[in-house]
């Protein structure tokens, strides 16, 4: 089945640093989504990407949909303590008339104040 | 408003119990989803409902029984669960299921099977 390789698995950074994470796949996806999940909570949608090559920003977050439709990256600029959490990429497929999300394994972000 | 609500927040049940998880959205979304998430793992899709009909069942054991009474509500009925079924159960919804739409997740129900 489809798999997403998300890296890095974990990051330990200083407050104020920039962060970059990415996802790659051997399969083509029609949509890429980036989520953030805090402990004990559901994933919160950060950015959705619909077109190959698309670059989208949401405040300090910037994400791009790779031109080959097999990869995506997420950048966070000037990190702050509330950025701590697990970030998941997800590729979206249309299957049996419905949508299916395939998730990466997550990037755990820890920030030292 | 992109809110999906789930009740209860926490649930502890024995292996012989019958319980239900509830999910609700009032965004007019026509697709709803159940996911299971184990600790330190990504969510795994269980079921997809599109226009109140079951579209995808990811080979989930029959001790999990989904139900979509109307376009705003999604239930997951639980019976004779095993301890390994303990996990965070997430509900999600999207505008539709035939195209490509953003999925919004609820806060989850933390289930513990004893």
Coordinates of C-alpha atoms in Angstrom, one line a residue:
Chain A
X1 CA 0.0 0.0 0.0
X2 CA 0.9 3.7 0.0
X3 CA 3.5 4.8 2.5
X4 CA 4.8 8.2 3.4
X5 CA 8.3 8.7 4.7
X6 CA 8.3 11.7 7.0
X7 CA 11.6 13.2 8.4
X8 CA 13.0 14.0 10.7
X9 CA 11.3 11.8 13.3
X10 CA 12.1 14.3 16.1
X11 CA 13.7 17.7 16.4
X12 CA 15.1 19.5 19.4
X13 CA 15.6 23.2 18.8
X14 CA 16.0 26.5 20.5
X15 CA 13.2 29.0 20.7
X16 CA 13.4 31.4 17.7
X17 CA 15.0 28.9 15.3
X18 CA 13.4 27.9 12.0
X19 CA 12.2 24.4 11.5
X20 CA 11.9 22.3 8.3
X21 CA 10.3 18.9 7.9
X22 CA 9.3 16.9 4.8
X23 CA 7.4 13.9 3.5
X24 CA 8.2 11.8 0.5
X25 CA 6.3 9.0 -1.2
X26 CA 6.7 6.5 -4.1
X27 CA 3.0 7.2 -5.0
X28 CA 1.4 10.3 -6.4
X29 CA -1.1 12.1 -4.2
X30 CA -3.8 14.6 -5.3
X31 CA -3.7 16.6 -2.1
X32 CA -1.2 17.1 0.8
X33 CA -2.3 18.1 4.2
X34 CA -0.3 19.1 7.2
X35 CA -1.6 18.6 10.8
X36 CA -0.4 19.4 14.3
X37 CA -1.4 17.2 17.2
X38 CA -1.0 18.1 20.9
X39 CA -1.0 15.3 23.5
X40 CA -4.4 13.8 24.1
X41 CA -6.0 16.0 21.4
X42 CA -7.1 15.5 17.8
X43 CA -4.9 16.6 14.9
X44 CA -5.5 20.2 13.9
X45 CA -5.3 21.1 10.2
X46 CA -2.5 23.6 9.5
X47 CA -2.2 23.8 5.7
X48 CA -3.9 22.1 2.7
X49 CA -2.1 21.9 -0.7
X50 CA -4.1 21.1 -3.9
X51 CA -1.8 21.8 -6.8
X52 CA 1.6 20.5 -7.7
X53 CA 4.2 23.2 -7.1
X54 CA 1.8 25.2 -4.9
X55 CA 3.5 27.2 -2.1
X56 CA 1.1 28.2 0.7
X57 CA 1.7 30.2 3.9
X58 CA -0.3 30.3 7.1
X59 CA 1.3 32.9 9.4
X60 CA 4.8 31.5 10.3
X61 CA 4.1 28.3 8.5
X62 CA 4.9 27.7 4.9
X63 CA 4.3 24.4 3.0
X64 CA 4.9 23.3 -0.6
X65 CA 3.4 20.6 -2.8
X66 CA 6.2 19.0 -4.7
X67 CA 6.2 19.3 -8.5
X68 CA 6.2 15.5 -8.9
X69 CA 3.2 15.2 -6.5
X70 CA 5.2 12.7 -4.5
X71 CA 6.5 15.0 -1.8
X72 CA 5.8 18.0 0.4
X73 CA 7.7 20.1 3.0
X74 CA 6.6 22.3 6.0
X75 CA 8.7 25.1 7.3
X76 CA 8.1 27.0 10.6
X77 CA 9.9 30.3 11.1
X78 CA 10.9 31.8 14.4
X79 CA 9.6 29.0 16.5
X80 CA 7.8 29.7 19.8
X81 CA 7.0 27.4 22.7
X82 CA 3.4 26.7 21.5
X83 CA 4.8 25.1 18.4
X84 CA 5.7 22.1 20.5
X85 CA 3.8 19.0 19.3
X86 CA 3.7 16.3 16.7
X87 CA 3.4 17.3 13.1
X88 CA 1.9 14.9 10.6
X89 CA 1.9 15.1 6.8
X90 CA -1.0 13.3 5.0
X91 CA -1.5 12.5 1.4
X92 CA -5.0 12.3 0.1
X93 CA -6.3 9.7 -2.3
X94 CA -9.7 9.1 -3.9
X95 CA -10.8 5.5 -3.4
X96 CA -14.2 3.9 -3.9
X97 CA -15.8 7.3 -4.3
X98 CA -14.4 8.5 -1.0
X99 CA -11.3 10.1 0.3
X100 CA -8.5 8.4 2.2
X101 CA -5.7 10.0 4.1
X102 CA -2.3 8.3 4.3
X103 CA -0.3 9.7 7.2
X104 CA 3.4 10.0 7.7
X105 CA 4.9 8.7 10.9
X106 CA 5.1 12.2 12.4
X107 CA 7.8 14.7 13.5
X108 CA 8.0 15.4 17.2
X109 CA 9.1 19.0 17.8
X110 CA 10.6 20.0 21.2
X111 CA 11.6 23.5 21.9
X112 CA 14.1 24.6 24.5
X113 CA 13.2 28.1 25.8
Chain B
X1 CA -16.5 27.2 12.4
X2 CA -14.7 23.9 11.8
X3 CA -15.7 22.1 14.9
X4 CA -16.2 18.4 15.3
X5 CA -17.3 17.3 18.7
X6 CA -16.8 13.8 20.3
X7 CA -18.2 12.3 23.4
X8 CA -17.2 10.9 25.8
X9 CA -13.7 12.4 26.2
X10 CA -12.6 9.3 28.1
X11 CA -14.1 5.8 28.3
X12 CA -13.1 2.7 30.4
X13 CA -14.9 -0.5 29.6
X14 CA -14.6 -4.2 30.3
X15 CA -14.3 -6.8 27.6
X16 CA -17.9 -7.8 28.1
X17 CA -19.4 -4.3 28.0
X18 CA -21.3 -2.6 25.2
X19 CA -20.6 1.1 24.7
X20 CA -20.9 3.7 22.0
X21 CA -18.8 6.7 20.9
X22 CA -20.5 9.7 19.4
X23 CA -19.4 12.3 16.9
X24 CA -21.2 15.4 15.7
X25 CA -20.5 18.2 13.2
X26 CA -22.7 21.1 12.1
X27 CA -20.6 22.3 9.2
X28 CA -22.9 20.7 6.6
X29 CA -20.2 18.1 5.7
X30 CA -21.3 15.1 3.9
X31 CA -18.4 12.7 4.6
X32 CA -17.5 11.4 8.1
X33 CA -14.7 9.2 9.2
X34 CA -13.5 7.1 12.1
X35 CA -9.8 6.7 12.8
X36 CA -7.9 4.7 15.5
X37 CA -4.7 6.1 16.9
X38 CA -2.2 4.2 19.1
X39 CA 0.4 6.0 21.1
X40 CA 3.2 7.5 19.1
X41 CA 1.6 6.4 15.8
X42 CA -0.3 8.2 13.1
X43 CA -4.1 7.9 12.8
X44 CA -5.3 4.8 11.0
X45 CA -8.5 4.9 9.0
X46 CA -11.3 2.6 10.1
X47 CA -14.5 3.7 8.3
X48 CA -15.7 6.3 5.8
X49 CA -19.3 7.4 5.5
X50 CA -20.3 9.4 2.4
X51 CA -23.8 10.8 2.3
X52 CA -24.8 8.6 5.3
X53 CA -23.7 5.4 3.5
X54 CA -20.7 3.3 4.4
X55 CA -18.1 3.8 1.6
X56 CA -15.0 2.3 3.1
X57 CA -14.4 -0.4 5.8
X58 CA -10.7 -0.9 6.3
X59 CA -11.2 -4.6 7.3
X60 CA -12.1 -3.6 10.8
X61 CA -13.2 -6.4 13.2
X62 CA -17.0 -6.8 13.6
X63 CA -16.7 -5.9 17.3
X64 CA -16.6 -2.3 16.0
X65 CA -19.9 -1.3 14.4
X66 CA -20.3 2.2 12.8
X67 CA -23.6 3.9 12.3
X68 CA -24.5 7.2 10.6
X69 CA -28.1 8.2 11.8
X70 CA -28.0 11.4 9.8
X71 CA -25.6 13.7 8.0
X72 CA -24.5 15.4 11.3
X73 CA -24.0 12.4 13.5
X74 CA -21.7 9.4 13.5
X75 CA -21.6 6.6 16.1
X76 CA -19.2 3.8 16.8
X77 CA -20.7 0.9 18.7
X78 CA -18.3 -1.2 20.7
X79 CA -18.9 -4.8 21.9
X80 CA -16.6 -7.5 23.2
X81 CA -13.4 -5.4 22.8
X82 CA -9.9 -6.6 23.6
X83 CA -7.3 -4.8 25.6
X84 CA -5.3 -4.1 22.4
X85 CA -8.3 -2.0 21.2
X86 CA -7.3 0.6 23.8
X87 CA -6.5 3.7 21.8
X88 CA -7.5 7.3 20.9
X89 CA -10.5 7.1 18.6
X90 CA -10.8 10.1 16.3
X91 CA -13.8 11.3 14.2
X92 CA -13.3 13.5 11.2
X93 CA -15.5 15.2 8.6
X94 CA -15.1 16.8 5.2
X95 CA -17.3 18.7 2.9
X96 CA -17.7 15.8 0.6
X97 CA -16.1 12.5 -0.3
X98 CA -16.1 12.5 -4.1
X99 CA -13.6 15.3 -4.5
X100 CA -10.6 16.4 -2.5
X101 CA -11.5 18.3 0.6
X102 CA -9.9 19.2 3.9
X103 CA -10.6 16.8 6.7
X104 CA -11.3 18.2 10.2
X105 CA -10.7 16.1 13.3
X106 CA -12.5 16.0 16.6
X107 CA -10.6 15.9 19.9
X108 CA -11.0 12.2 20.2
X109 CA -12.2 9.6 22.8
X110 CA -9.5 8.0 24.9
X111 CA -10.7 4.4 25.2
X112 CA -9.3 1.9 27.7
X113 CA -10.4 -1.7 27.6
X114 CA -9.8 -3.6 30.9

